[in-house]
Short mmCIF file of N, CA and C in Angstrom, two decimals:
data_model
loop_
_atom_site.label_atom_id
_atom_site.label_comp_id
_atom_site.label_asym_id
_atom_site.label_seq_id
_atom_site.Cartn_x
_atom_site.Cartn_y
_atom_site.Cartn_z
N MET Y 23 6.20 -11.23 -31.84
CA MET Y 23 7.31 -11.47 -32.71
C MET Y 23 7.26 -10.64 -33.97
N SER Y 24 6.08 -10.46 -34.48
CA SER Y 24 5.96 -9.66 -35.68
C SER Y 24 6.36 -8.21 -35.40
N GLU Y 25 6.08 -7.75 -34.17
CA GLU Y 25 6.50 -6.39 -33.81
C GLU Y 25 8.01 -6.27 -33.75
N ASP Y 26 8.64 -7.30 -33.19
CA ASP Y 26 10.11 -7.29 -33.12
C ASP Y 26 10.71 -7.26 -34.51
N ARG Y 27 10.12 -8.02 -35.43
CA ARG Y 27 10.62 -8.04 -36.81
C ARG Y 27 10.44 -6.67 -37.45
N GLU Y 28 9.31 -6.02 -37.20
CA GLU Y 28 9.05 -4.71 -37.77
C GLU Y 28 10.01 -3.67 -37.18
N ASN Y 29 10.23 -3.74 -35.86
CA ASN Y 29 11.18 -2.82 -35.22
C ASN Y 29 12.59 -3.03 -35.77
N THR Y 30 12.95 -4.27 -35.95
CA THR Y 30 14.27 -4.58 -36.49
C THR Y 30 14.39 -4.07 -37.91
N LYS Y 31 13.32 -4.23 -38.71
CA LYS Y 31 13.34 -3.75 -40.08
C LYS Y 31 13.44 -2.22 -40.11
N GLU Y 32 12.70 -1.57 -39.21
CA GLU Y 32 12.75 -0.11 -39.15
C GLU Y 32 14.14 0.38 -38.73
N GLU Y 33 14.72 -0.28 -37.72
CA GLU Y 33 16.06 0.09 -37.26
C GLU Y 33 17.09 -0.12 -38.37
N THR Y 34 16.95 -1.22 -39.08
CA THR Y 34 17.86 -1.51 -40.19
C THR Y 34 17.71 -0.46 -41.28
N ALA Y 35 16.49 -0.07 -41.56
CA ALA Y 35 16.24 0.94 -42.58
C ALA Y 35 16.82 2.28 -42.14
N LYS Y 36 16.65 2.62 -40.85
CA LYS Y 36 17.22 3.87 -40.33
C LYS Y 36 18.74 3.87 -40.43
N GLU Y 37 19.35 2.76 -40.07
CA GLU Y 37 20.81 2.64 -40.14
C GLU Y 37 21.30 2.79 -41.58
N GLU Y 38 20.58 2.16 -42.50
CA GLU Y 38 20.95 2.27 -43.91
C GLU Y 38 20.83 3.71 -44.40
N ASN Y 39 19.78 4.41 -43.98
CA ASN Y 39 19.60 5.81 -44.36
C ASN Y 39 20.73 6.68 -43.78
N GLN Y 40 21.09 6.40 -42.53
CA GLN Y 40 22.17 7.16 -41.90
C GLN Y 40 23.49 6.93 -42.64
N GLU Y 41 23.76 5.69 -43.01
CA GLU Y 41 24.99 5.37 -43.74
C GLU Y 41 25.01 6.07 -45.10
N GLN Y 42 23.84 6.08 -45.77
CA GLN Y 42 23.76 6.75 -47.07
C GLN Y 42 23.96 8.25 -46.91
N ASN Y 43 23.39 8.84 -45.86
CA ASN Y 43 23.59 10.27 -45.59
C ASN Y 43 25.06 10.58 -45.31
N LYS Y 44 25.72 9.70 -44.54
CA LYS Y 44 27.15 9.90 -44.25
C LYS Y 44 27.97 9.85 -45.54
N GLU Y 45 27.66 8.87 -46.39
CA GLU Y 45 28.38 8.74 -47.65
C GLU Y 45 28.16 9.98 -48.53
N GLN Y 46 26.92 10.49 -48.56
CA GLN Y 46 26.63 11.68 -49.35
C GLN Y 46 27.39 12.89 -48.79
N ASN Y 47 27.41 13.01 -47.46
CA ASN Y 47 28.14 14.12 -46.83
C ASN Y 47 29.63 14.03 -47.14
N GLN Y 48 30.18 12.81 -47.08
CA GLN Y 48 31.59 12.63 -47.40
C GLN Y 48 31.87 12.99 -48.85
N ASP Y 49 30.97 12.58 -49.75
CA ASP Y 49 31.13 12.91 -51.16
C ASP Y 49 31.08 14.42 -51.37
N GLU Y 50 30.13 15.09 -50.70
CA GLU Y 50 30.02 16.54 -50.83
C GLU Y 50 31.25 17.24 -50.27
N THR Y 51 31.76 16.76 -49.13
CA THR Y 51 32.97 17.33 -48.54
C THR Y 51 34.16 17.13 -49.47
N GLY Y 52 34.27 15.92 -50.03
CA GLY Y 52 35.36 15.65 -50.97
C GLY Y 52 35.27 16.54 -52.19
N ASN Y 53 34.06 16.74 -52.69
CA ASN Y 53 33.88 17.62 -53.85
C ASN Y 53 34.25 19.07 -53.51
N GLN Y 54 33.90 19.50 -52.30
CA GLN Y 54 34.23 20.86 -51.87
C GLN Y 54 35.75 21.04 -51.80
N VAL Y 55 36.43 20.03 -51.29
CA VAL Y 55 37.90 20.11 -51.20
C VAL Y 55 38.51 20.18 -52.60
N VAL Y 56 38.01 19.37 -53.50
CA VAL Y 56 38.52 19.38 -54.88
C VAL Y 56 38.26 20.73 -55.53
N LEU Y 57 37.05 21.27 -55.33
CA LEU Y 57 36.74 22.59 -55.90
C LEU Y 57 37.63 23.67 -55.30
N TRP Y 58 37.86 23.61 -54.00
CA TRP Y 58 38.72 24.59 -53.34
C TRP Y 58 40.16 24.50 -53.87
N ALA Y 59 40.66 23.26 -54.03
CA ALA Y 59 42.00 23.07 -54.56
C ALA Y 59 42.11 23.59 -55.99
N ASP Y 60 41.09 23.34 -56.79
CA ASP Y 60 41.10 23.84 -58.17
C ASP Y 60 41.09 25.36 -58.21
N SER Y 61 40.28 25.99 -57.35
CA SER Y 61 40.24 27.46 -57.35
C SER Y 61 41.57 28.03 -56.86
N LEU Y 62 42.19 27.38 -55.87
CA LEU Y 62 43.50 27.83 -55.38
C LEU Y 62 44.55 27.70 -56.47
N LYS Y 63 44.51 26.59 -57.19
CA LYS Y 63 45.46 26.37 -58.29
C LYS Y 63 45.29 27.44 -59.36
N THR Y 64 44.06 27.76 -59.67
CA THR Y 64 43.77 28.78 -60.69
C THR Y 64 44.30 30.14 -60.24
N LYS Y 65 44.06 30.50 -58.99
CA LYS Y 65 44.54 31.78 -58.48
C LYS Y 65 46.07 31.85 -58.49
N LEU Y 66 46.73 30.75 -58.09
CA LEU Y 66 48.19 30.74 -58.10
C LEU Y 66 48.74 30.87 -59.52
N LEU Y 67 48.11 30.20 -60.47
CA LEU Y 67 48.55 30.32 -61.86
C LEU Y 67 48.37 31.75 -62.38
N GLU Y 68 47.28 32.41 -61.97
CA GLU Y 68 47.07 33.80 -62.37
C GLU Y 68 48.16 34.70 -61.79
N ILE Y 69 48.52 34.45 -60.53
CA ILE Y 69 49.55 35.27 -59.89
C ILE Y 69 50.90 35.05 -60.56
N VAL Y 70 51.26 33.79 -60.79
CA VAL Y 70 52.57 33.48 -61.38
C VAL Y 70 52.66 33.99 -62.81
N SER Y 71 51.57 33.99 -63.54
CA SER Y 71 51.62 34.45 -64.92
C SER Y 71 51.55 35.97 -65.04
N SER Y 72 51.35 36.65 -63.94
CA SER Y 72 51.28 38.11 -63.93
C SER Y 72 52.65 38.72 -64.23
N TRP Y 73 52.68 39.82 -64.96
CA TRP Y 73 53.95 40.49 -65.28
C TRP Y 73 54.56 41.11 -64.02
N LYS Y 74 53.71 41.49 -63.06
CA LYS Y 74 54.23 42.07 -61.82
C LYS Y 74 55.01 41.04 -61.03
N PHE Y 75 54.50 39.82 -60.99
CA PHE Y 75 55.20 38.75 -60.28
C PHE Y 75 56.54 38.44 -60.94
N LYS Y 76 56.53 38.36 -62.26
CA LYS Y 76 57.77 38.07 -62.98
C LYS Y 76 58.80 39.16 -62.77
N LEU Y 77 58.37 40.41 -62.84
CA LEU Y 77 59.29 41.53 -62.62
C LEU Y 77 59.84 41.51 -61.19
N GLY Y 78 58.98 41.23 -60.23
CA GLY Y 78 59.42 41.14 -58.84
C GLY Y 78 60.41 40.02 -58.61
N ALA Y 79 60.18 38.87 -59.25
CA ALA Y 79 61.09 37.73 -59.11
C ALA Y 79 62.45 38.05 -59.71
N ILE Y 80 62.46 38.67 -60.87
CA ILE Y 80 63.73 39.04 -61.51
C ILE Y 80 64.47 40.07 -60.66
N ALA Y 81 63.75 41.05 -60.12
CA ALA Y 81 64.39 42.06 -59.27
C ALA Y 81 64.96 41.43 -58.01
N SER Y 82 64.25 40.50 -57.42
CA SER Y 82 64.73 39.82 -56.21
C SER Y 82 66.01 39.04 -56.49
N VAL Y 83 66.04 38.34 -57.60
CA VAL Y 83 67.24 37.57 -57.95
C VAL Y 83 68.42 38.51 -58.18
N LEU Y 84 68.19 39.62 -58.88
CA LEU Y 84 69.27 40.57 -59.13
C LEU Y 84 69.81 41.17 -57.83
N VAL Y 85 68.92 41.53 -56.91
CA VAL Y 85 69.35 42.07 -55.61
C VAL Y 85 70.16 41.03 -54.84
N ALA Y 86 69.71 39.79 -54.85
CA ALA Y 86 70.44 38.72 -54.15
C ALA Y 86 71.83 38.53 -54.74
N VAL Y 87 71.94 38.54 -56.06
CA VAL Y 87 73.25 38.38 -56.70
C VAL Y 87 74.17 39.54 -56.37
N VAL Y 88 73.65 40.76 -56.41
CA VAL Y 88 74.46 41.94 -56.08
C VAL Y 88 74.96 41.86 -54.64
N LEU Y 89 74.09 41.47 -53.72
CA LEU Y 89 74.51 41.37 -52.31
C LEU Y 89 75.59 40.31 -52.11
N VAL Y 90 75.43 39.17 -52.76
CA VAL Y 90 76.44 38.11 -52.63
C VAL Y 90 77.78 38.59 -53.20
N VAL Y 91 77.76 39.23 -54.35
CA VAL Y 91 79.00 39.72 -54.95
C VAL Y 91 79.64 40.80 -54.07
N PHE Y 92 78.83 41.71 -53.54
CA PHE Y 92 79.36 42.80 -52.72
C PHE Y 92 79.99 42.28 -51.44
N PHE Y 93 79.35 41.32 -50.77
CA PHE Y 93 79.86 40.84 -49.49
C PHE Y 93 80.73 39.59 -49.60
N TRP Y 94 81.08 39.17 -50.81
CA TRP Y 94 81.85 37.94 -50.99
C TRP Y 94 83.20 38.01 -50.28
N GLN Y 95 83.97 39.06 -50.50
CA GLN Y 95 85.29 39.18 -49.87
C GLN Y 95 85.17 39.19 -48.35
N HIS Y 96 84.18 39.90 -47.83
CA HIS Y 96 83.97 39.96 -46.39
C HIS Y 96 83.66 38.57 -45.84
N SER Y 97 82.80 37.84 -46.52
CA SER Y 97 82.41 36.50 -46.05
C SER Y 97 83.60 35.56 -46.00
N ILE Y 98 84.43 35.57 -47.03
CA ILE Y 98 85.61 34.71 -47.06
C ILE Y 98 86.59 35.12 -45.97
N ALA Y 99 86.79 36.42 -45.77
CA ALA Y 99 87.71 36.90 -44.75
C ALA Y 99 87.23 36.52 -43.35
N VAL Y 100 85.93 36.58 -43.12
CA VAL Y 100 85.40 36.20 -41.80
C VAL Y 100 85.65 34.72 -41.52
N VAL Y 101 85.49 33.88 -42.53
CA VAL Y 101 85.78 32.45 -42.36
C VAL Y 101 87.25 32.26 -41.97
N GLY Y 102 88.14 32.95 -42.67
CA GLY Y 102 89.57 32.86 -42.36
C GLY Y 102 89.89 33.39 -40.96
N MET Y 103 89.27 34.52 -40.59
CA MET Y 103 89.52 35.11 -39.28
C MET Y 103 89.05 34.16 -38.16
N LYS Y 104 87.91 33.55 -38.33
CA LYS Y 104 87.41 32.63 -37.31
C LYS Y 104 88.30 31.40 -37.21
N SER Y 105 88.80 30.93 -38.34
CA SER Y 105 89.70 29.79 -38.34
C SER Y 105 91.01 30.13 -37.64
N TRP Y 106 91.58 31.29 -37.97
CA TRP Y 106 92.83 31.72 -37.33
C TRP Y 106 92.63 31.90 -35.83
N SER Y 107 91.52 32.50 -35.45
CA SER Y 107 91.24 32.75 -34.03
C SER Y 107 91.07 31.44 -33.26
N ALA Y 108 90.43 30.47 -33.86
CA ALA Y 108 90.24 29.18 -33.19
C ALA Y 108 91.57 28.48 -32.97
N ARG Y 109 92.47 28.54 -33.96
CA ARG Y 109 93.77 27.89 -33.83
C ARG Y 109 94.67 28.60 -32.83
N SER Y 110 94.58 29.93 -32.74
CA SER Y 110 95.50 30.68 -31.89
C SER Y 110 94.93 30.96 -30.50
N GLY Y 111 93.67 30.63 -30.29
CA GLY Y 111 93.07 30.90 -28.98
C GLY Y 111 92.65 32.35 -28.82
N ALA Y 112 92.48 33.06 -29.90
CA ALA Y 112 92.08 34.47 -29.86
C ALA Y 112 90.57 34.59 -29.99
N GLN Y 113 90.09 35.80 -29.74
CA GLN Y 113 88.67 36.09 -29.91
C GLN Y 113 88.52 36.97 -31.14
N PRO Y 114 87.79 36.50 -32.17
CA PRO Y 114 87.63 37.32 -33.38
C PRO Y 114 86.80 38.57 -33.09
N ILE Y 115 87.16 39.68 -33.76
CA ILE Y 115 86.40 40.92 -33.58
C ILE Y 115 85.56 41.15 -34.83
N GLU Y 116 86.17 41.63 -35.91
CA GLU Y 116 85.42 41.94 -37.13
C GLU Y 116 86.38 42.14 -38.29
N CYS Y 117 85.82 42.08 -39.49
CA CYS Y 117 86.58 42.34 -40.71
C CYS Y 117 85.96 43.51 -41.46
N MET Y 118 86.79 44.16 -42.27
CA MET Y 118 86.28 45.22 -43.14
C MET Y 118 85.41 44.57 -44.22
N ILE Y 119 84.65 45.40 -44.91
CA ILE Y 119 83.74 44.88 -45.93
C ILE Y 119 84.49 44.49 -47.20
N LYS Y 120 85.42 45.31 -47.62
CA LYS Y 120 86.11 45.10 -48.90
C LYS Y 120 87.63 45.17 -48.72
N ASP Y 121 88.31 44.68 -49.71
CA ASP Y 121 89.76 44.83 -49.82
C ASP Y 121 90.02 46.23 -50.36
N THR Y 122 90.55 47.11 -49.52
CA THR Y 122 90.67 48.52 -49.89
C THR Y 122 91.92 48.83 -50.71
N ASN Y 123 92.96 48.00 -50.62
CA ASN Y 123 94.18 48.31 -51.36
C ASN Y 123 94.51 47.28 -52.44
N ASP Y 124 93.56 46.49 -52.82
CA ASP Y 124 93.68 45.52 -53.92
C ASP Y 124 94.86 44.57 -53.80
N ASP Y 125 95.12 44.11 -52.57
CA ASP Y 125 96.18 43.10 -52.40
C ASP Y 125 95.60 41.72 -52.09
N SER Y 126 94.30 41.56 -52.31
CA SER Y 126 93.58 40.31 -52.10
C SER Y 126 93.51 39.91 -50.63
N TYR Y 127 93.66 40.87 -49.74
CA TYR Y 127 93.51 40.63 -48.31
C TYR Y 127 92.58 41.69 -47.72
N VAL Y 128 91.74 41.28 -46.78
CA VAL Y 128 90.82 42.17 -46.09
C VAL Y 128 91.35 42.37 -44.68
N SER Y 129 91.31 43.60 -44.19
CA SER Y 129 91.79 43.90 -42.84
C SER Y 129 90.78 43.39 -41.81
N CYS Y 130 91.30 42.65 -40.84
CA CYS Y 130 90.47 42.12 -39.76
C CYS Y 130 91.20 42.36 -38.44
N SER Y 131 90.55 42.04 -37.36
CA SER Y 131 91.21 42.17 -36.06
C SER Y 131 90.68 41.11 -35.10
N ALA Y 132 91.51 40.78 -34.12
CA ALA Y 132 91.15 39.80 -33.11
C ALA Y 132 91.82 40.22 -31.80
N ILE Y 133 91.34 39.68 -30.70
CA ILE Y 133 91.93 39.97 -29.39
C ILE Y 133 92.65 38.72 -28.91
N LEU Y 134 93.93 38.88 -28.59
CA LEU Y 134 94.75 37.79 -28.07
C LEU Y 134 95.49 38.30 -26.86
N LYS Y 135 95.29 37.69 -25.72
CA LYS Y 135 95.92 38.08 -24.46
C LYS Y 135 95.72 39.57 -24.18
N GLU Y 136 94.50 40.02 -24.32
CA GLU Y 136 94.09 41.40 -24.05
C GLU Y 136 94.77 42.43 -24.96
N GLU Y 137 95.26 41.99 -26.11
CA GLU Y 137 95.83 42.89 -27.11
C GLU Y 137 95.05 42.73 -28.41
N VAL Y 138 94.84 43.84 -29.10
CA VAL Y 138 94.20 43.79 -30.40
C VAL Y 138 95.26 43.44 -31.43
N ILE Y 139 95.01 42.38 -32.16
CA ILE Y 139 95.94 41.90 -33.18
C ILE Y 139 95.38 42.26 -34.54
N PRO Y 140 96.12 43.08 -35.32
CA PRO Y 140 95.66 43.38 -36.68
C PRO Y 140 95.97 42.20 -37.61
N LEU Y 141 94.98 41.80 -38.37
CA LEU Y 141 95.13 40.67 -39.27
C LEU Y 141 94.84 41.09 -40.70
N GLU Y 142 95.41 40.36 -41.63
CA GLU Y 142 95.04 40.45 -43.03
C GLU Y 142 94.56 39.06 -43.42
N CYS Y 143 93.29 38.98 -43.79
CA CYS Y 143 92.70 37.68 -44.11
C CYS Y 143 92.40 37.62 -45.61
N GLY Y 144 92.65 36.45 -46.18
CA GLY Y 144 92.46 36.26 -47.61
C GLY Y 144 91.03 36.55 -48.06
N ALA Y 145 90.91 37.19 -49.22
CA ALA Y 145 89.61 37.56 -49.77
C ALA Y 145 89.21 36.66 -50.93
N SER Y 146 89.93 35.57 -51.12
CA SER Y 146 89.66 34.65 -52.21
C SER Y 146 89.34 33.27 -51.64
N ILE Y 147 88.49 32.54 -52.31
CA ILE Y 147 88.14 31.19 -51.86
C ILE Y 147 89.36 30.28 -51.91
N PHE Y 148 90.36 30.64 -52.72
CA PHE Y 148 91.58 29.85 -52.83
C PHE Y 148 92.63 30.27 -51.81
N ASN Y 149 92.36 31.30 -51.02
CA ASN Y 149 93.31 31.80 -50.03
C ASN Y 149 92.56 32.11 -48.74
N ILE Y 150 92.07 31.06 -48.08
CA ILE Y 150 91.37 31.25 -46.82
C ILE Y 150 92.39 31.13 -45.70
N GLY Y 151 92.53 32.18 -44.95
CA GLY Y 151 93.47 32.19 -43.84
C GLY Y 151 93.88 33.62 -43.55
N CYS Y 152 94.63 33.79 -42.50
CA CYS Y 152 95.02 35.14 -42.09
C CYS Y 152 96.51 35.18 -41.77
N ARG Y 153 97.01 36.40 -41.80
CA ARG Y 153 98.38 36.66 -41.37
C ARG Y 153 98.35 37.89 -40.48
N VAL Y 154 99.28 37.92 -39.53
CA VAL Y 154 99.37 39.07 -38.63
C VAL Y 154 100.00 40.22 -39.39
N ASN Y 155 99.43 41.40 -39.24
CA ASN Y 155 99.92 42.58 -39.95
C ASN Y 155 100.20 43.68 -38.95
N TYR Y 156 101.45 43.82 -38.59
CA TYR Y 156 101.81 44.90 -37.69
C TYR Y 156 102.03 46.19 -38.45
N GLY Y 157 102.25 46.11 -39.74
CA GLY Y 157 102.38 47.30 -40.57
C GLY Y 157 103.47 48.23 -40.06
N ALA Y 158 103.13 49.52 -39.89
CA ALA Y 158 104.10 50.51 -39.44
C ALA Y 158 104.12 50.64 -37.92
N ALA Y 159 103.39 49.81 -37.21
CA ALA Y 159 103.36 49.90 -35.76
C ALA Y 159 104.68 49.42 -35.18
N PRO Y 160 105.15 50.08 -34.14
CA PRO Y 160 106.40 49.64 -33.53
C PRO Y 160 106.19 48.30 -32.82
N PRO Y 161 107.23 47.51 -32.72
CA PRO Y 161 107.10 46.23 -32.03
C PRO Y 161 106.79 46.45 -30.54
N VAL Y 162 106.17 45.48 -29.96
CA VAL Y 162 105.82 45.57 -28.55
C VAL Y 162 107.10 45.46 -27.73
N ALA Y 163 107.37 46.45 -26.88
CA ALA Y 163 108.58 46.46 -26.06
C ALA Y 163 108.35 45.62 -24.81
N ARG Y 164 109.31 44.77 -24.51
CA ARG Y 164 109.22 43.95 -23.32
C ARG Y 164 110.02 44.60 -22.21
N GLN Y 165 109.47 44.55 -21.05
CA GLN Y 165 110.20 45.10 -19.92
C GLN Y 165 111.12 44.02 -19.37
N SER Y 166 112.37 44.38 -19.20
CA SER Y 166 113.31 43.40 -18.69
C SER Y 166 113.33 43.45 -17.16
N GLN Y 167 113.59 42.30 -16.62
CA GLN Y 167 113.68 42.21 -15.17
C GLN Y 167 115.06 42.71 -14.72
N PRO Y 168 115.09 43.52 -13.67
CA PRO Y 168 116.41 44.00 -13.19
C PRO Y 168 117.24 42.84 -12.62
N LYS Y 169 118.51 42.86 -12.94
CA LYS Y 169 119.41 41.79 -12.46
C LYS Y 169 119.95 42.18 -11.08
N ILE Y 170 119.95 41.26 -10.26
CA ILE Y 170 120.46 41.54 -8.90
C ILE Y 170 121.78 40.89 -8.69
#
């Protein structure tokens, strides 16, 4: 019996040592994670405070604004062309990039019944939609059926 008690005491002591080792390993791992996070935070702050980063961010914002302003009329016209095409059963083709004659409409085109339809689509957020523009083109001639 005394041997059993000694074995039990030794096993208990071993288990306690293992638990303490696990706790120490967990503490060391937790400390490593905290140190890694702190070093990452420090590096990010160094990058963000750099003049190169600030200059790059300002340049990126300026390029984004210029692109939005340049393609604004095209984007609005495409929305109008797709809306007109959906209502009329046509297939949208494409719109020009800018309003070339300053009439607040962008030239677009769509296919309806195997014919290319020239459209003028609004270039303003307050004028989304399209109108058919035959311009100087002659009207489509219909062939009449011979009377018998």
